[in-house]
Coordinates of C-alpha atoms in Angstrom, one line a residue:
P1 CA 30.4 -9.6 39.4
P2 CA 30.3 -6.2 41.1
L3 CA 33.5 -4.1 41.3
S4 CA 34.2 -1.7 44.2
K5 CA 36.9 -0.7 46.7
S6 CA 35.4 -2.9 49.3
P7 CA 37.1 -6.2 50.2
R8 CA 37.1 -8.9 47.5
R9 CA 33.8 -10.8 47.2
K10 CA 33.0 -14.0 45.4
A11 CA 30.9 -13.7 42.2
P12 CA 27.3 -14.7 42.7
E13 CA 26.3 -17.9 41.1
M14 CA 23.6 -17.9 38.4
N15 CA 21.5 -20.8 37.3
D16 CA 21.6 -22.1 33.7
E17 CA 18.4 -20.3 32.6
E18 CA 19.7 -16.9 33.7
D19 CA 23.1 -17.6 32.0
L20 CA 21.3 -18.4 28.7
Q21 CA 19.1 -15.3 28.9
R22 CA 22.1 -13.1 29.6
T23 CA 24.0 -14.7 26.7
L24 CA 21.2 -14.1 24.3
A25 CA 20.7 -10.5 25.5
A26 CA 24.4 -9.8 25.1
A27 CA 24.4 -11.3 21.5
Q28 CA 21.5 -9.2 20.6
L29 CA 23.1 -6.1 22.1
K30 CA 26.3 -6.8 20.2
T31 CA 24.4 -7.1 16.9
E32 CA 22.5 -3.9 17.4
A33 CA 25.8 -2.1 18.3
E34 CA 27.4 -3.4 15.0
D35 CA 24.4 -2.1 13.1
N36 CA 24.6 1.3 14.8
M37 CA 28.3 1.5 14.2
K38 CA 27.5 2.0 10.5
G39 CA 25.6 5.2 11.4
K40 CA 26.6 8.9 11.2
E41 CA 30.2 9.9 11.3
V42 CA 31.9 13.4 11.5
L43 CA 35.4 14.5 11.0
Y44 CA 37.2 15.8 14.1
N45 CA 38.3 19.2 12.7
D46 CA 35.2 19.8 10.5
G47 CA 32.4 18.8 12.8
A48 CA 33.3 17.3 16.1
T49 CA 30.1 17.3 18.3
P50 CA 29.9 19.6 21.3
L51 CA 29.5 16.5 23.5
Y52 CA 32.7 15.0 22.2
T53 CA 34.6 18.3 22.7
A54 CA 33.2 18.7 26.2
I55 CA 34.4 15.1 27.1
E56 CA 37.8 15.8 25.6
E57 CA 38.1 18.9 27.8
T58 CA 36.7 17.0 30.9
R59 CA 33.8 19.5 31.4
W60 CA 31.6 16.9 33.0
S61 CA 28.8 19.2 34.1
E62 CA 28.4 20.4 30.5
V63 CA 28.5 16.8 29.3
M64 CA 25.5 16.0 31.5
E65 CA 23.6 19.1 30.2
L66 CA 24.3 18.1 26.6
L67 CA 23.2 14.6 27.2
D68 CA 19.9 15.8 28.7
V69 CA 19.3 18.2 25.8
I70 CA 20.7 16.3 22.8
P71 CA 21.2 12.6 23.8
E72 CA 21.6 11.6 20.1
Q73 CA 25.2 13.0 20.1
A74 CA 26.2 9.9 22.0
R75 CA 25.6 7.9 18.8
I76 CA 27.8 10.0 16.5
W77 CA 31.3 8.7 15.7
V78 CA 34.1 11.2 15.6
K79 CA 36.8 10.3 13.0
S80 CA 40.3 11.5 12.3
T81 CA 41.8 10.9 8.9
G82 CA 45.4 11.5 10.1
T83 CA 45.6 15.2 8.9
E84 CA 44.1 17.0 11.8
N85 CA 46.1 18.7 14.6
T86 CA 44.8 16.6 17.5
T87 CA 45.6 17.3 21.2
F88 CA 47.0 13.8 21.7
G89 CA 49.5 11.6 20.0
W90 CA 47.5 9.3 17.7
S91 CA 46.5 10.9 14.4
L92 CA 44.3 8.2 12.9
W93 CA 41.3 7.0 14.9
K94 CA 37.6 6.6 15.2
R95 CA 35.7 6.7 18.5
L96 CA 32.3 7.2 20.1
P97 CA 31.9 9.7 23.0
I98 CA 32.0 6.7 25.5
H99 CA 35.4 5.7 24.2
E100 CA 36.8 9.2 24.8
A101 CA 35.1 9.4 28.2
C102 CA 36.8 6.1 29.3
R103 CA 40.1 7.5 28.0
R104 CA 39.6 10.7 29.9
Q105 CA 38.9 8.9 33.2
A106 CA 35.4 10.2 33.4
P107 CA 33.4 9.5 36.6
A108 CA 31.0 6.6 36.8
W109 CA 27.9 8.8 36.5
I110 CA 29.1 10.2 33.2
I111 CA 29.6 6.7 31.8
A112 CA 26.2 5.7 33.1
A113 CA 24.6 8.7 31.3
L114 CA 26.4 7.8 28.1
L115 CA 25.2 4.2 28.4
H116 CA 21.6 5.4 29.0
A117 CA 21.7 7.6 25.9
F118 CA 23.3 4.8 23.7
P119 CA 23.2 1.4 25.4
E120 CA 24.7 -0.4 22.4
S121 CA 27.8 1.7 22.6
V122 CA 29.2 -0.7 25.3
T123 CA 29.9 -3.3 22.6
A124 CA 31.1 -0.8 19.9
V125 CA 34.8 -1.1 18.9
T126 CA 37.3 1.5 17.6
Q127 CA 39.5 1.1 14.6
F128 CA 41.9 -0.7 16.9
G129 CA 39.2 -3.2 18.0
E130 CA 38.9 -1.6 21.5
L131 CA 35.8 -1.8 23.5
P132 CA 35.1 1.0 26.1
L133 CA 36.3 -1.6 28.7
H134 CA 39.7 -1.7 26.9
C135 CA 40.0 2.1 26.9
A136 CA 39.0 2.3 30.6
V137 CA 41.5 -0.2 32.0
E138 CA 44.3 1.1 29.7
C139 CA 43.8 4.8 30.7
G140 CA 43.3 4.2 34.5
A141 CA 39.5 4.4 35.0
T142 CA 38.0 4.0 38.4
P143 CA 36.8 0.6 39.6
E144 CA 33.2 1.9 39.5
V145 CA 33.6 2.6 35.8
V146 CA 35.1 -0.8 35.1
N147 CA 32.3 -2.4 37.2
L148 CA 29.7 -0.5 35.2
L149 CA 31.1 -1.6 31.9
L150 CA 31.4 -5.2 33.0
V151 CA 27.8 -5.2 34.2
N152 CA 26.6 -4.0 30.8
N153 CA 28.9 -6.3 28.7
Y154 CA 30.4 -9.0 30.8
E155 CA 31.5 -10.9 27.6
G156 CA 33.9 -8.0 27.0
I157 CA 36.3 -9.5 29.5
L158 CA 37.3 -12.1 26.9
A159 CA 37.3 -9.7 23.9
C160 CA 40.7 -9.0 22.2
D161 CA 41.7 -5.8 20.4
T162 CA 43.6 -5.8 17.1
S163 CA 46.8 -6.4 19.1
G164 CA 45.3 -9.5 20.6
R165 CA 45.0 -8.1 24.2
T166 CA 42.2 -8.7 26.6
P167 CA 41.3 -6.2 29.4
V168 CA 43.0 -8.5 31.9
Q169 CA 46.2 -8.5 29.9
I170 CA 46.2 -4.7 29.6
V171 CA 45.8 -4.2 33.4
T172 CA 48.5 -6.8 34.1
K173 CA 51.0 -5.0 31.8
D174 CA 50.3 -1.4 32.8
E175 CA 49.7 -0.3 36.5
S176 CA 51.5 3.1 36.5
M177 CA 48.4 5.1 35.6
M178 CA 46.1 4.2 38.5
D179 CA 46.1 4.1 42.3
P180 CA 47.7 0.8 43.6
N181 CA 44.5 0.1 45.6
D182 CA 42.3 0.7 42.6
Y183 CA 44.7 -1.4 40.5
Y184 CA 44.5 -4.3 43.0
H185 CA 40.7 -4.2 43.0
I186 CA 40.4 -3.8 39.3
Q187 CA 42.8 -6.6 38.6
E188 CA 41.2 -8.9 41.1
S189 CA 37.7 -8.1 39.8
L190 CA 38.7 -8.6 36.2
A191 CA 40.5 -11.8 37.0
S192 CA 37.4 -13.1 39.0
A193 CA 35.1 -12.1 36.1
H194 CA 37.4 -13.7 33.6
N195 CA 37.6 -16.9 35.6
Y196 CA 33.9 -17.0 36.1
L197 CA 33.1 -16.4 32.4
S198 CA 35.7 -19.0 31.4
Q199 CA 34.3 -21.5 33.8
S200 CA 30.8 -20.7 32.7
N201 CA 31.9 -21.2 29.0
E202 CA 33.5 -24.5 29.9
K203 CA 30.4 -25.5 31.8
W204 CA 28.3 -24.6 28.8
E205 CA 30.7 -26.5 26.5
K206 CA 30.5 -29.6 28.7
K207 CA 26.7 -29.3 28.7
L208 CA 26.6 -28.9 25.0
E209 CA 28.9 -31.9 24.6
S210 CA 26.7 -33.9 26.9
L211 CA 23.6 -32.8 25.1
K212 CA 25.3 -33.7 21.8
L213 CA 26.2 -37.2 23.1
Q214 CA 22.6 -37.6 24.4
H215 CA 21.3 -36.4 21.1
E216 CA 23.5 -38.8 19.1
E217 CA 22.4 -41.7 21.4
E218 CA 18.8 -40.7 21.1
M219 CA 19.2 -40.4 17.3
K220 CA 20.8 -43.8 17.1
R221 CA 18.0 -45.3 19.2
K222 CA 15.4 -43.6 17.1
E223 CA 17.1 -44.8 14.0
A224 CA 17.1 -48.4 15.2
N225 CA 13.5 -48.1 16.1
H226 CA 12.8 -46.5 12.8
R227 CA 14.6 -49.3 11.0
E228 CA 12.6 -51.9 12.9
Q229 CA 9.3 -50.0 12.3
S230 CA 10.3 -49.5 8.6
A231 CA 11.0 -53.3 8.2
A232 CA 7.6 -54.2 9.8
E233 CA 5.9 -51.5 7.7
R234 CA 7.6 -52.8 4.6
K235 CA 6.3 -56.3 5.3
V236 CA 2.8 -55.0 5.9
I237 CA 3.0 -52.9 2.8
A238 CA 4.2 -55.9 0.8
L239 CA 1.3 -58.0 2.1
L240 CA -1.1 -55.2 1.3
Q241 CA 0.3 -54.8 -2.1
N242 CA 0.0 -58.5 -2.8
K243 CA -3.7 -58.4 -1.7
L244 CA -4.2 -55.2 -3.7
S245 CA -2.7 -56.8 -6.8
Q246 CA -5.0 -59.8 -6.4
A247 CA -8.0 -57.5 -5.8
E248 CA -7.0 -55.5 -8.9
D249 CA -6.7 -58.7 -11.0
H250 CA -10.2 -59.8 -9.8
F251 CA -11.6 -56.4 -10.5
V252 CA -10.1 -56.5 -14.0
K253 CA -11.7 -59.8 -14.7
V254 CA -15.0 -58.7 -13.4
Q255 CA -14.7 -55.5 -15.4
D256 CA -13.8 -57.5 -18.6
E257 CA -16.9 -59.7 -18.1
K258 CA -19.0 -56.7 -17.5
N259 CA -17.7 -55.0 -20.6
S260 CA -18.3 -58.2 -22.6
L261 CA -21.9 -58.4 -21.5
K262 CA -22.4 -54.7 -22.3
K263 CA -21.0 -55.3 -25.8
T264 CA -23.2 -58.3 -26.3
I265 CA -26.3 -56.4 -25.2
S266 CA -25.3 -53.4 -27.2
M267 CA -24.8 -55.6 -30.3
H268 CA -28.3 -57.2 -29.9
S269 CA -29.9 -53.8 -29.4
T270 CA -28.1 -52.5 -32.5
Q271 CA -29.3 -55.5 -34.6
R272 CA -32.8 -55.1 -33.3
E273 CA -32.8 -51.4 -34.2
E274 CA -31.4 -52.2 -37.6
W275 CA -34.1 -54.8 -38.2
Q276 CA -36.8 -52.4 -37.2
N277 CA -35.3 -49.6 -39.3
T278 CA -35.1 -52.1 -42.3
M279 CA -38.8 -53.0 -41.8
G280 CA -39.8 -49.4 -41.6
K281 CA -37.8 -48.5 -44.7
G282 CA -39.4 -51.5 -46.6
K283 CA -42.8 -50.3 -45.7
E284 CA -41.9 -46.8 -46.8
S285 CA -40.4 -48.1 -50.0
L286 CA -43.6 -50.0 -50.8
V287 CA -45.7 -46.9 -50.3
E288 CA -43.3 -44.9 -52.4
M289 CA -43.4 -47.5 -55.2
K290 CA -47.2 -47.5 -55.2
D291 CA -47.2 -43.7 -55.4
R292 CA -44.6 -43.8 -58.1
L293 CA -46.5 -46.3 -60.2
Q294 CA -49.7 -44.3 -59.9
A295 CA -47.8 -41.1 -60.9
E296 CA -46.1 -42.9 -63.8
H297 CA -49.5 -44.2 -65.0
A298 CA -51.0 -40.7 -64.9
E299 CA -47.9 -39.4 -66.6
S300 CA -48.1 -42.0 -69.4
E301 CA -51.7 -41.1 -70.1
R302 CA -50.7 -37.4 -70.2
L303 CA -47.8 -38.2 -72.5
K304 CA -50.1 -40.2 -74.9
T305 CA -52.4 -37.2 -75.1
D306 CA -49.4 -34.9 -75.8
I307 CA -48.0 -37.3 -78.4
E308 CA -51.3 -37.3 -80.3
K309 CA -51.3 -33.5 -80.2
R310 CA -47.7 -33.3 -81.3
D311 CA -48.4 -35.7 -84.2
A312 CA -51.2 -33.5 -85.4
C313 CA -48.9 -30.5 -85.0
I314 CA -46.1 -32.2 -86.9
V315 CA -48.4 -32.9 -89.9
F316 CA -49.5 -29.3 -89.8
L317 CA -45.9 -28.1 -89.6
Q318 CA -44.8 -30.3 -92.5
K319 CA -47.4 -28.8 -94.7
R320 CA -46.3 -25.3 -93.6
I321 CA -42.7 -26.2 -94.2
A322 CA -43.5 -27.3 -97.8
I323 CA -45.3 -24.0 -98.4
L324 CA -42.4 -22.0 -96.9
E325 CA -39.8 -23.9 -98.9
D326 CA -41.6 -22.9 -102.1
D327 CA -41.7 -19.2 -100.8
L328 CA -38.0 -19.4 -99.9
R329 CA -37.0 -20.6 -103.3
N330 CA -38.9 -17.8 -104.9
V331 CA -37.3 -15.3 -102.5
S332 CA -33.9 -16.7 -103.2
V333 CA -34.4 -16.3 -107.0
L334 CA -35.4 -12.7 -106.4
Q335 CA -32.4 -12.1 -104.1
R336 CA -30.0 -13.6 -106.6
D337 CA -31.2 -11.1 -109.3
V338 CA -30.7 -8.2 -106.9
I339 CA -27.2 -9.5 -105.8
G340 CA -26.2 -10.0 -109.5
K341 CA -27.1 -6.4 -110.3
T342 CA -25.3 -5.3 -107.2
L343 CA -22.2 -7.3 -108.2
Q344 CA -22.3 -5.8 -111.7
Q345 CA -22.4 -2.3 -110.3
V346 CA -19.5 -3.1 -107.9
E347 CA -17.4 -4.6 -110.9
L348 CA -18.1 -1.5 -112.9
D349 CA -17.0 0.8 -110.0
L350 CA -13.9 -1.3 -109.6
R351 CA -13.0 -1.1 -113.3
I352 CA -13.6 2.7 -113.2
M353 CA -11.2 2.9 -110.2
V354 CA -8.6 0.8 -112.0
E355 CA -8.8 3.1 -115.1
S356 CA -8.4 6.1 -112.9
Q357 CA -5.3 4.6 -111.3
Q358 CA -3.8 3.9 -114.8
I359 CA -4.5 7.5 -115.8
L360 CA -2.8 8.7 -112.5
Q361 CA 0.2 6.5 -113.2
G362 CA 0.5 7.9 -116.7
Q363 CA 0.5 11.4 -115.3
L364 CA 3.0 10.5 -112.7
K365 CA 5.2 8.9 -115.4
G366 CA 5.1 12.1 -117.4
Q367 CA 6.0 14.2 -114.4
T368 CA 8.8 11.8 -113.6
R369 CA 10.3 12.2 -117.1
G370 CA 10.0 16.0 -116.8
L371 CA 11.9 15.9 -113.5
E372 CA 14.6 13.7 -115.1
V373 CA 15.0 16.2 -118.0
L374 CA 15.1 19.1 -115.5
A375 CA 17.7 17.3 -113.3
S376 CA 19.9 16.4 -116.3
K377 CA 19.9 20.1 -117.3
R378 CA 21.0 21.1 -113.9
G379 CA 23.5 18.2 -113.4
I380 CA 21.6 16.4 -110.7
E381 CA 21.7 12.6 -110.6
L382 CA 18.4 10.9 -109.7
P383 CA 18.2 7.3 -108.2
M384 CA 17.1 4.6 -110.6
P385 CA 13.7 3.0 -109.9
Q386 CA 13.7 -0.5 -108.7
Q387 CA 11.0 -1.8 -111.1
D388 CA 10.5 -1.1 -114.7
D389 CA 7.2 -0.2 -116.5
E390 CA 6.4 -3.7 -117.6
E391 CA 6.6 -5.0 -114.0
K392 CA 4.3 -2.2 -112.9
K393 CA 1.8 -3.1 -115.6
E394 CA 1.8 -6.7 -114.5
E395 CA 1.1 -5.6 -110.9
I396 CA -1.8 -3.5 -112.1
V397 CA -3.2 -6.5 -114.0
D398 CA -2.8 -8.7 -110.9
D399 CA -4.5 -6.1 -108.8
N400 CA -7.5 -6.0 -111.2
D401 CA -7.7 -9.8 -110.9
N402 CA -7.6 -9.7 -107.2
F403 CA -10.4 -7.1 -107.1
D404 CA -12.6 -9.4 -109.3
E405 CA -12.0 -12.3 -106.9
L406 CA -12.7 -10.3 -103.8
A407 CA -15.9 -9.0 -105.4
C408 CA -17.1 -12.5 -106.2
Q409 CA -16.3 -13.7 -102.7
A410 CA -18.1 -10.8 -101.1
A411 CA -21.2 -11.4 -103.3
K412 CA -21.3 -15.1 -102.3
A413 CA -20.9 -14.4 -98.6
A414 CA -23.7 -11.8 -98.7
N415 CA -26.0 -14.2 -100.5
E416 CA -25.4 -16.9 -97.9
V417 CA -26.0 -14.6 -95.0
I418 CA -29.3 -13.4 -96.5
M419 CA -30.5 -16.9 -97.2
K420 CA -29.6 -18.1 -93.7
A421 CA -31.3 -15.2 -92.0
E422 CA -34.5 -15.7 -94.1
H423 CA -34.5 -19.4 -93.4
E424 CA -34.2 -18.9 -89.6
Q425 CA -36.9 -16.3 -89.5
A426 CA -39.3 -18.6 -91.4
L427 CA -38.7 -21.4 -89.0
V428 CA -39.4 -19.2 -86.0
D429 CA -42.6 -18.0 -87.6
L430 CA -43.7 -21.5 -88.3
E431 CA -43.1 -22.6 -84.7
N432 CA -45.0 -19.6 -83.3
E433 CA -48.0 -20.4 -85.5
A434 CA -47.9 -24.1 -84.6
F435 CA -47.9 -23.5 -80.9
E436 CA -50.6 -20.8 -81.2

């Protein structure tokens, strides 16, 4: 509703669609303002913006110039940490330029310029939960300013600060800071707006309640219809399932019969193929047997011819073997004579070696006695030998016997090797001659 110094007017009525659009627009504006409230901040002493300083000192012309040149300053929060020497009583606060302008009783055209530069600031709150509307009505702003703030955020009429005060309650408690006529118009306008918004909210609540009841009734009706339809559909489904089950049983039976026929046909086809294969294999076997008999007959004829040749060869070889045996006996006699002579020579050499060993032992014995005599002269004790001379003699005799046995064994082994080699060579020669 408009606010002015003119006589009191009744707030214009709005239809439901316009109310809904305004409500949605206000909610969106509030959300955007909350997002922007998380923007840039500066400390009052370290970096208060020129715009904020000009508003604080009520230099309204300079404020307009700054808004024309740098409108972004309307979005910067100015914050006090409680340590700055501020020009007013509170020492801990956080405000936008529009809050300070409302507190400094700025004219309506300044507020309009600030809202143009930062439209969402109309819903921004200070650390005390104050909207610009709270600051305006508390610090004695003009009815035009209050009207401008209400037009841009009419829901602010119901907003409470951290102390739980609404703008209407603030105006009612404090009227010393404004003109009585302005106070009357502001109070009446705020009360009218408050009543209108409360009635509008009640109206919407009733509509919502009515819609809720209608919705519940509609849902009950739809649920009843749904239950009826579901029951009918269940019956139809049960009937269809029964028919489907019967059809499936019939299909299974038909399928089983079909599979049985297929198996019977397949079995007959397999048997026929097996019979055909058996007949084919029998024919092939007969042909193979005929070929094999012919080949065996030819082989038997060839073997008879070979046997006759082998018999003639065997007779020839037997004659050659008899001749070779005679030659081998003669060679063996000659070899025995040569080996006997060789053994006699070896025995002679062994005896000479044994005699040399005896002579060497005698020399060693003489030297040993000389050493004993020399050691006794010089007083040296020598260790006693472990064996006496008779034992040594027995060992020498045993060694000679062992040499004889070894010589005999070596002669026999050599004779056997020679005879075996000659016999094998004779057989090889005979076979070569026979096959040639």
